[in-house]
mmCIF file with all atom_site columns, C-alpha atoms in Angstrom:
data_model
loop_
_atom_site.group_PDB
_atom_site.id
_atom_site.type_symbol
_atom_site.label_atom_id
_atom_site.label_alt_id
_atom_site.label_comp_id
_atom_site.label_asym_id
_atom_site.label_entity_id
_atom_site.label_seq_id
_atom_site.pdbx_PDB_ins_code
_atom_site.Cartn_x
_atom_site.Cartn_y
_atom_site.Cartn_z
_atom_site.occupancy
_atom_site.B_iso_or_equiv
_atom_site.pdbx_formal_charge
_atom_site.auth_seq_id
_atom_site.auth_comp_id
_atom_site.auth_asym_id
_atom_site.auth_atom_id
_atom_site.pdbx_PDB_model_num
ATOM 1   C CA . GLY A 1 1   ? -20.881 -93.126  23.362 1.00 0.00 ? 844  GLY A CA 1
ATOM 2   C CA . THR A 1 2   ? -17.825 -93.726  23.265 1.00 0.00 ? 845  THR A CA 1
ATOM 3   C CA . LEU A 1 3   ? -14.499 -93.012  26.004 1.00 0.00 ? 846  LEU A CA 1
ATOM 4   C CA . LEU A 1 4   ? -11.425 -93.228  25.217 1.00 0.00 ? 847  LEU A CA 1
ATOM 5   C CA . ASP A 1 5   ? -8.698  -93.614  28.022 1.00 0.00 ? 848  ASP A CA 1
ATOM 6   C CA . VAL A 1 6   ? -5.976  -92.108  27.588 1.00 0.00 ? 849  VAL A CA 1
ATOM 7   C CA . GLY A 1 7   ? -2.427  -94.149  29.185 1.00 0.00 ? 850  GLY A CA 1
ATOM 8   C CA . GLY A 1 8   ? -4.831  -96.696  30.183 1.00 0.00 ? 851  GLY A CA 1
ATOM 9   C CA . GLY A 1 9   ? -2.198  -99.163  30.485 1.00 0.00 ? 852  GLY A CA 1
ATOM 10  C CA . SER A 1 10  ? -3.723  -102.689 31.039 1.00 0.00 ? 853  SER A CA 1
ATOM 11  C CA . GLY A 1 11  ? -7.312  -101.106 30.758 1.00 0.00 ? 854  GLY A CA 1
ATOM 12  C CA . VAL A 1 12  ? -8.600  -102.078 34.408 1.00 0.00 ? 855  VAL A CA 1
ATOM 13  C CA . PHE A 1 13  ? -9.961  -97.657  34.486 1.00 0.00 ? 856  PHE A CA 1
ATOM 14  C CA . LEU A 1 14  ? -11.733 -98.553  30.617 1.00 0.00 ? 857  LEU A CA 1
ATOM 15  C CA . ALA A 1 15  ? -12.737 -101.934 31.306 1.00 0.00 ? 858  ALA A CA 1
ATOM 16  C CA . ALA A 1 16  ? -15.052 -100.939 34.258 1.00 0.00 ? 859  ALA A CA 1
ATOM 17  C CA . ALA A 1 17  ? -16.142 -98.121  32.888 1.00 0.00 ? 860  ALA A CA 1
ATOM 18  C CA . LEU A 1 18  ? -17.042 -100.350 29.642 1.00 0.00 ? 861  LEU A CA 1
ATOM 19  C CA . LYS A 1 19  ? -18.509 -102.593 32.252 1.00 0.00 ? 862  LYS A CA 1
ATOM 20  C CA . ARG A 1 20  ? -20.922 -99.999  34.176 1.00 0.00 ? 863  ARG A CA 1
ATOM 21  C CA . TYR A 1 21  ? -21.753 -99.024  31.295 1.00 0.00 ? 864  TYR A CA 1
ATOM 22  C CA . GLY A 1 22  ? -23.085 -101.317 28.769 1.00 0.00 ? 865  GLY A CA 1
ATOM 23  C CA . GLY A 1 23  ? -23.666 -99.499  25.711 1.00 0.00 ? 866  GLY A CA 1
ATOM 24  C CA . MET A 1 24  ? -20.644 -97.474  26.051 1.00 0.00 ? 867  MET A CA 1
ATOM 25  C CA . ARG A 1 25  ? -17.828 -98.506  23.357 1.00 0.00 ? 868  ARG A CA 1
ATOM 26  C CA . GLY A 1 26  ? -14.272 -98.107  24.650 1.00 0.00 ? 869  GLY A CA 1
ATOM 27  C CA . MET A 1 27  ? -11.149 -96.577  22.778 1.00 0.00 ? 870  MET A CA 1
ATOM 28  C CA . LEU A 1 28  ? -7.029  -97.223  24.981 1.00 0.00 ? 871  LEU A CA 1
ATOM 29  C CA . LEU A 1 29  ? -4.095  -95.225  23.931 1.00 0.00 ? 872  LEU A CA 1
ATOM 30  C CA . ASP A 1 30  ? -1.045  -95.910  25.214 1.00 0.00 ? 873  ASP A CA 1
ATOM 31  C CA . LEU A 1 31  ? 2.354   -97.789  24.779 1.00 0.00 ? 874  LEU A CA 1
ATOM 32  C CA . PRO A 1 32  ? 2.868   -100.829 21.841 1.00 0.00 ? 875  PRO A CA 1
ATOM 33  C CA . ASP A 1 33  ? 4.926   -102.352 24.472 1.00 0.00 ? 876  ASP A CA 1
ATOM 34  C CA . VAL A 1 34  ? 1.211   -102.061 27.108 1.00 0.00 ? 877  VAL A CA 1
ATOM 35  C CA . MET A 1 35  ? -1.328  -103.657 24.416 1.00 0.00 ? 878  MET A CA 1
ATOM 36  C CA . PRO A 1 36  ? -0.559  -106.972 24.758 1.00 0.00 ? 879  PRO A CA 1
ATOM 37  C CA . ALA A 1 37  ? -1.403  -107.049 28.768 1.00 0.00 ? 880  ALA A CA 1
ATOM 38  C CA . ALA A 1 38  ? -4.616  -104.825 27.520 1.00 0.00 ? 881  ALA A CA 1
ATOM 39  C CA . GLU A 1 39  ? -5.464  -107.439 24.732 1.00 0.00 ? 882  GLU A CA 1
ATOM 40  C CA . GLU A 1 40  ? -5.411  -109.947 27.471 1.00 0.00 ? 883  GLU A CA 1
ATOM 41  C CA . ARG A 1 41  ? -7.056  -107.755 30.065 1.00 0.00 ? 884  ARG A CA 1
ATOM 42  C CA . LEU A 1 42  ? -9.999  -106.886 27.470 1.00 0.00 ? 885  LEU A CA 1
ATOM 43  C CA . GLY A 1 43  ? -10.188 -110.367 26.455 1.00 0.00 ? 886  GLY A CA 1
ATOM 44  C CA . ARG A 1 44  ? -10.674 -111.899 29.927 1.00 0.00 ? 887  ARG A CA 1
ATOM 45  C CA . GLU A 1 45  ? -13.494 -109.486 30.668 1.00 0.00 ? 888  GLU A CA 1
ATOM 46  C CA . GLY A 1 46  ? -15.263 -110.316 27.423 1.00 0.00 ? 889  GLY A CA 1
ATOM 47  C CA . LEU A 1 47  ? -14.959 -106.936 26.039 1.00 0.00 ? 890  LEU A CA 1
ATOM 48  C CA . THR A 1 48  ? -12.540 -107.178 23.244 1.00 0.00 ? 891  THR A CA 1
ATOM 49  C CA . GLY A 1 49  ? -15.693 -107.370 21.150 1.00 0.00 ? 892  GLY A CA 1
ATOM 50  C CA . ARG A 1 50  ? -16.487 -103.325 21.964 1.00 0.00 ? 893  ARG A CA 1
ATOM 51  C CA . VAL A 1 51  ? -12.411 -101.582 22.764 1.00 0.00 ? 894  VAL A CA 1
ATOM 52  C CA . ALA A 1 52  ? -10.127 -100.346 19.886 1.00 0.00 ? 895  ALA A CA 1
ATOM 53  C CA . LEU A 1 53  ? -6.655  -100.772 21.129 1.00 0.00 ? 896  LEU A CA 1
ATOM 54  C CA . HIS A 1 54  ? -4.116  -97.557  19.497 1.00 0.00 ? 897  HIS A CA 1
ATOM 55  C CA . GLY A 1 55  ? -0.537  -98.586  20.384 1.00 0.00 ? 898  GLY A CA 1
ATOM 56  C CA . GLY A 1 56  ? 1.528   -95.273  20.482 1.00 0.00 ? 899  GLY A CA 1
ATOM 57  C CA . SER A 1 57  ? 2.775   -92.480  22.436 1.00 0.00 ? 900  SER A CA 1
ATOM 58  C CA . PHE A 1 58  ? 0.576   -89.260  22.985 1.00 0.00 ? 901  PHE A CA 1
ATOM 59  C CA . ARG A 1 59  ? 4.139   -87.717  23.036 1.00 0.00 ? 902  ARG A CA 1
ATOM 60  C CA . GLU A 1 60  ? 4.548   -88.524  19.770 1.00 0.00 ? 903  GLU A CA 1
ATOM 61  C CA . GLY A 1 61  ? 1.257   -88.740  17.597 1.00 0.00 ? 904  GLY A CA 1
ATOM 62  C CA . ALA A 1 62  ? -2.071  -86.949  17.761 1.00 0.00 ? 905  ALA A CA 1
ATOM 63  C CA . VAL A 1 63  ? -5.228  -88.919  20.508 1.00 0.00 ? 906  VAL A CA 1
ATOM 64  C CA . PRO A 1 64  ? -7.343  -90.891  18.153 1.00 0.00 ? 907  PRO A CA 1
ATOM 65  C CA . GLU A 1 65  ? -10.068 -89.090  17.400 1.00 0.00 ? 908  GLU A CA 1
ATOM 66  C CA . GLY A 1 66  ? -13.634 -90.513  16.993 1.00 0.00 ? 909  GLY A CA 1
ATOM 67  C CA . ALA A 1 67  ? -14.296 -90.312  21.036 1.00 0.00 ? 910  ALA A CA 1
ATOM 68  C CA . ASP A 1 68  ? -17.290 -88.354  22.696 1.00 0.00 ? 911  ASP A CA 1
ATOM 69  C CA . ALA A 1 69  ? -14.879 -87.973  26.060 1.00 0.00 ? 912  ALA A CA 1
ATOM 70  C CA . ILE A 1 70  ? -11.530 -89.204  27.335 1.00 0.00 ? 913  ILE A CA 1
ATOM 71  C CA . SER A 1 71  ? -10.628 -90.365  30.137 1.00 0.00 ? 914  SER A CA 1
ATOM 72  C CA . LEU A 1 72  ? -6.587  -89.270  31.729 1.00 0.00 ? 915  LEU A CA 1
ATOM 73  C CA . ILE A 1 73  ? -6.200  -91.602  34.697 1.00 0.00 ? 916  ILE A CA 1
ATOM 74  C CA . ARG A 1 74  ? -3.061  -90.757  36.759 1.00 0.00 ? 917  ARG A CA 1
ATOM 75  C CA . VAL A 1 75  ? -1.315  -89.736  34.026 1.00 0.00 ? 918  VAL A CA 1
ATOM 76  C CA . LEU A 1 76  ? -1.167  -85.596  34.115 1.00 0.00 ? 919  LEU A CA 1
ATOM 77  C CA . TYR A 1 77  ? 1.337   -85.728  37.232 1.00 0.00 ? 920  TYR A CA 1
ATOM 78  C CA . ASP A 1 78  ? 4.084   -88.135  35.991 1.00 0.00 ? 921  ASP A CA 1
ATOM 79  C CA . HIS A 1 79  ? 4.795   -85.190  33.425 1.00 0.00 ? 922  HIS A CA 1
ATOM 80  C CA . ASP A 1 80  ? 5.862   -81.724  33.199 1.00 0.00 ? 923  ASP A CA 1
ATOM 81  C CA . ASP A 1 81  ? 4.275   -79.301  32.194 1.00 0.00 ? 924  ASP A CA 1
ATOM 82  C CA . ASP A 1 82  ? 4.993   -78.864  28.760 1.00 0.00 ? 925  ASP A CA 1
ATOM 83  C CA . THR A 1 83  ? 3.937   -81.807  28.249 1.00 0.00 ? 926  THR A CA 1
ATOM 84  C CA . VAL A 1 84  ? 0.605   -81.779  29.889 1.00 0.00 ? 927  VAL A CA 1
ATOM 85  C CA . ARG A 1 85  ? 0.316   -78.548  27.886 1.00 0.00 ? 928  ARG A CA 1
ATOM 86  C CA . ALA A 1 86  ? 0.895   -80.355  24.615 1.00 0.00 ? 929  ALA A CA 1
ATOM 87  C CA . LEU A 1 87  ? -1.484  -83.500  26.067 1.00 0.00 ? 930  LEU A CA 1
ATOM 88  C CA . LEU A 1 88  ? -4.305  -81.017  26.531 1.00 0.00 ? 931  LEU A CA 1
ATOM 89  C CA . ALA A 1 89  ? -3.822  -79.690  23.528 1.00 0.00 ? 932  ALA A CA 1
ATOM 90  C CA . LYS A 1 90  ? -4.021  -82.789  21.758 1.00 0.00 ? 933  LYS A CA 1
ATOM 91  C CA . VAL A 1 91  ? -6.829  -84.476  23.935 1.00 0.00 ? 934  VAL A CA 1
ATOM 92  C CA . HIS A 1 92  ? -8.990  -80.537  22.989 1.00 0.00 ? 935  HIS A CA 1
ATOM 93  C CA . ASP A 1 93  ? -8.576  -81.426  19.471 1.00 0.00 ? 936  ASP A CA 1
ATOM 94  C CA . ALA A 1 94  ? -9.525  -85.137  19.177 1.00 0.00 ? 937  ALA A CA 1
ATOM 95  C CA . LEU A 1 95  ? -12.526 -84.405  21.170 1.00 0.00 ? 938  LEU A CA 1
ATOM 96  C CA . PRO A 1 96  ? -16.252 -83.362  19.245 1.00 0.00 ? 939  PRO A CA 1
ATOM 97  C CA . GLU A 1 97  ? -17.718 -79.914  19.908 1.00 0.00 ? 940  GLU A CA 1
ATOM 98  C CA . GLY A 1 98  ? -19.364 -80.507  23.466 1.00 0.00 ? 941  GLY A CA 1
ATOM 99  C CA . GLY A 1 99  ? -16.953 -83.345  24.119 1.00 0.00 ? 942  GLY A CA 1
ATOM 100 C CA . ARG A 1 100 ? -15.753 -84.627  27.738 1.00 0.00 ? 943  ARG A CA 1
ATOM 101 C CA . LEU A 1 101 ? -12.612 -84.593  29.390 1.00 0.00 ? 944  LEU A CA 1
ATOM 102 C CA . VAL A 1 102 ? -12.057 -86.555  32.581 1.00 0.00 ? 945  VAL A CA 1
ATOM 103 C CA . ILE A 1 103 ? -9.307  -86.093  34.739 1.00 0.00 ? 946  ILE A CA 1
ATOM 104 C CA . SER A 1 104 ? -8.303  -88.462  38.405 1.00 0.00 ? 947  SER A CA 1
ATOM 105 C CA . GLU A 1 105 ? -5.297  -88.253  40.140 1.00 0.00 ? 948  GLU A CA 1
ATOM 106 C CA . PRO A 1 106 ? -4.028  -87.249  42.835 1.00 0.00 ? 949  PRO A CA 1
ATOM 107 C CA . MET A 1 107 ? -3.854  -83.102  43.303 1.00 0.00 ? 950  MET A CA 1
ATOM 108 C CA . SER A 1 108 ? -2.819  -81.441  46.124 1.00 0.00 ? 951  SER A CA 1
ATOM 109 C CA . GLY A 1 109 ? -4.813  -79.083  47.495 1.00 0.00 ? 952  GLY A CA 1
ATOM 110 C CA . GLY A 1 110 ? -3.726  -76.084  46.655 1.00 0.00 ? 953  GLY A CA 1
ATOM 111 C CA . ARG A 1 111 ? -4.328  -73.009  48.751 1.00 0.00 ? 954  ARG A CA 1
ATOM 112 C CA . ARG A 1 112 ? -5.486  -75.693  51.275 1.00 0.00 ? 955  ARG A CA 1
ATOM 113 C CA . PRO A 1 113 ? -2.873  -78.413  51.258 1.00 0.00 ? 956  PRO A CA 1
ATOM 114 C CA . GLU A 1 114 ? -3.591  -81.926  52.505 1.00 0.00 ? 957  GLU A CA 1
ATOM 115 C CA . ARG A 1 115 ? -1.201  -83.389  54.394 1.00 0.00 ? 958  ARG A CA 1
ATOM 116 C CA . ALA A 1 116 ? -0.874  -86.491  53.469 1.00 0.00 ? 959  ALA A CA 1
ATOM 117 C CA . GLY A 1 117 ? -1.365  -86.375  50.134 1.00 0.00 ? 960  GLY A CA 1
ATOM 118 C CA . ASP A 1 118 ? 1.025   -83.479  49.573 1.00 0.00 ? 961  ASP A CA 1
ATOM 119 C CA . VAL A 1 119 ? 3.680   -84.706  51.078 1.00 0.00 ? 962  VAL A CA 1
ATOM 120 C CA . TYR A 1 120 ? 4.218   -88.709  49.889 1.00 0.00 ? 963  TYR A CA 1
ATOM 121 C CA . PHE A 1 121 ? 3.187   -87.538  45.779 1.00 0.00 ? 964  PHE A CA 1
ATOM 122 C CA . ALA A 1 122 ? 5.482   -84.438  46.475 1.00 0.00 ? 965  ALA A CA 1
ATOM 123 C CA . PHE A 1 123 ? 8.119   -87.152  47.257 1.00 0.00 ? 966  PHE A CA 1
ATOM 124 C CA . TYR A 1 124 ? 6.422   -89.883  44.611 1.00 0.00 ? 967  TYR A CA 1
ATOM 125 C CA . THR A 1 125 ? 7.409   -87.476  41.499 1.00 0.00 ? 968  THR A CA 1
ATOM 126 C CA . MET A 1 126 ? 11.073  -86.602  43.117 1.00 0.00 ? 969  MET A CA 1
ATOM 127 C CA . ALA A 1 127 ? 11.909  -89.763  43.638 1.00 0.00 ? 970  ALA A CA 1
ATOM 128 C CA . MET A 1 128 ? 10.561  -90.718  39.624 1.00 0.00 ? 971  MET A CA 1
ATOM 129 C CA . GLY A 1 129 ? 12.305  -87.620  37.996 1.00 0.00 ? 972  GLY A CA 1
ATOM 130 C CA . THR A 1 130 ? 8.787   -85.872  36.904 1.00 0.00 ? 973  THR A CA 1
ATOM 131 C CA . GLY A 1 131 ? 6.054   -84.849  36.665 1.00 0.00 ? 974  GLY A CA 1
ATOM 132 C CA . ARG A 1 132 ? 4.422   -83.029  39.642 1.00 0.00 ? 975  ARG A CA 1
ATOM 133 C CA . VAL A 1 133 ? 1.543   -82.794  41.713 1.00 0.00 ? 976  VAL A CA 1
ATOM 134 C CA . ARG A 1 134 ? -0.371  -79.889  40.552 1.00 0.00 ? 977  ARG A CA 1
ATOM 135 C CA . SER A 1 135 ? -4.387  -78.859  42.297 1.00 0.00 ? 978  SER A CA 1
ATOM 136 C CA . ALA A 1 136 ? -7.792  -79.276  40.777 1.00 0.00 ? 979  ALA A CA 1
ATOM 137 C CA . GLU A 1 137 ? -7.436  -75.553  40.005 1.00 0.00 ? 980  GLU A CA 1
ATOM 138 C CA . ARG A 1 138 ? -4.040  -75.473  38.307 1.00 0.00 ? 981  ARG A CA 1
ATOM 139 C CA . ILE A 1 139 ? -4.965  -78.390  36.322 1.00 0.00 ? 982  ILE A CA 1
ATOM 140 C CA . GLY A 1 140 ? -8.076  -76.047  35.726 1.00 0.00 ? 983  GLY A CA 1
ATOM 141 C CA . GLU A 1 141 ? -6.124  -74.034  34.227 1.00 0.00 ? 984  GLU A CA 1
ATOM 142 C CA . MET A 1 142 ? -4.182  -75.321  31.941 1.00 0.00 ? 985  MET A CA 1
ATOM 143 C CA . CYS A 1 143 ? -7.898  -76.739  30.243 1.00 0.00 ? 986  CYS A CA 1
ATOM 144 C CA . ARG A 1 144 ? -8.800  -73.795  29.678 1.00 0.00 ? 987  ARG A CA 1
ATOM 145 C CA . GLU A 1 145 ? -6.102  -72.560  28.343 1.00 0.00 ? 988  GLU A CA 1
ATOM 146 C CA . ALA A 1 146 ? -6.266  -75.155  25.502 1.00 0.00 ? 989  ALA A CA 1
ATOM 147 C CA . GLY A 1 147 ? -9.752  -74.507  24.783 1.00 0.00 ? 990  GLY A CA 1
ATOM 148 C CA . PHE A 1 148 ? -12.318 -75.681  27.675 1.00 0.00 ? 991  PHE A CA 1
ATOM 149 C CA . GLY A 1 149 ? -14.556 -75.045  29.668 1.00 0.00 ? 992  GLY A CA 1
ATOM 150 C CA . ASN A 1 150 ? -17.218 -75.982  32.110 1.00 0.00 ? 993  ASN A CA 1
ATOM 151 C CA . ILE A 1 151 ? -14.410 -76.952  34.524 1.00 0.00 ? 994  ILE A CA 1
ATOM 152 C CA . ARG A 1 152 ? -15.487 -78.423  37.148 1.00 0.00 ? 995  ARG A CA 1
ATOM 153 C CA . ALA A 1 153 ? -13.877 -80.027  40.506 1.00 0.00 ? 996  ALA A CA 1
ATOM 154 C CA . PRO A 1 154 ? -16.210 -82.455  42.508 1.00 0.00 ? 997  PRO A CA 1
ATOM 155 C CA . LYS A 1 155 ? -15.053 -82.417  46.443 1.00 0.00 ? 998  LYS A CA 1
ATOM 156 C CA . ALA A 1 156 ? -13.518 -85.458  46.375 1.00 0.00 ? 999  ALA A CA 1
ATOM 157 C CA . ARG A 1 157 ? -14.130 -88.712  49.280 1.00 0.00 ? 1000 ARG A CA 1
ATOM 158 C CA . ARG A 1 158 ? -10.526 -89.126  49.332 1.00 0.00 ? 1001 ARG A CA 1
ATOM 159 C CA . PRO A 1 159 ? -8.432  -86.231  47.971 1.00 0.00 ? 1002 PRO A CA 1
ATOM 160 C CA . PHE A 1 160 ? -5.746  -88.182  49.501 1.00 0.00 ? 1003 PHE A CA 1
ATOM 161 C CA . ILE A 1 161 ? -6.003  -91.083  46.927 1.00 0.00 ? 1004 ILE A CA 1
ATOM 162 C CA . THR A 1 162 ? -7.704  -89.590  44.116 1.00 0.00 ? 1005 THR A CA 1
ATOM 163 C CA . SER A 1 163 ? -9.309  -86.181  43.136 1.00 0.00 ? 1006 SER A CA 1
ATOM 164 C CA . VAL A 1 164 ? -11.310 -85.246  39.898 1.00 0.00 ? 1007 VAL A CA 1
ATOM 165 C CA . LEU A 1 165 ? -12.169 -82.962  37.460 1.00 0.00 ? 1008 LEU A CA 1
ATOM 166 C CA . THR A 1 166 ? -13.817 -82.440  34.773 1.00 0.00 ? 1009 THR A CA 1
ATOM 167 C CA . CYS A 1 167 ? -14.713 -80.106  31.498 1.00 0.00 ? 1010 CYS A CA 1
ATOM 168 C CA . ALA A 1 168 ? -15.995 -79.532  28.126 1.00 0.00 ? 1011 ALA A CA 1
ATOM 169 C CA . LYS A 1 169 ? -15.116 -78.581  24.988 1.00 0.00 ? 1012 LYS A CA 1
ATOM 170 C CA . PRO A 1 170 ? -17.327 -75.740  23.764 1.00 0.00 ? 1013 PRO A CA 1
ATOM 171 C CA . ASP A 1 171 ? -20.193 -76.348  21.722 1.00 0.00 ? 1014 ASP A CA 1
#
């Protein structure tokens, strides 16, 4: 169907997904200042006709509706818990019943720390002055609080770089 990439920047992830799945359509939400870079990249990739661009902030407005799946790629760890909770609630509201959420970002090892990744991204968020690295378990709890179910965190090949968590809005 349609994938909405929230905080999708210049469209790198969305372009890769659209190339991989030729019948899929895409939507991208990011700040208005980012839209020219997204237009340029997606145009260069020949994907303009398959993508709707939405300039805006997920902090200030609703997440656009119309997607079967929403991706949050390297978004949550840049924000505090209150912002993440609000974003997950907006994503839940925007999805249809059965709609999927895909989260991919650096995640801490939780009860079993991943030394290199946990330390690096703890320093990263400290230097940025915002956000925090959370474990897949913690992100799953936050997704559950927002109303999602069927939460899965497949084992990552290189968890010190990125991990994935998926969930769905119940039918």
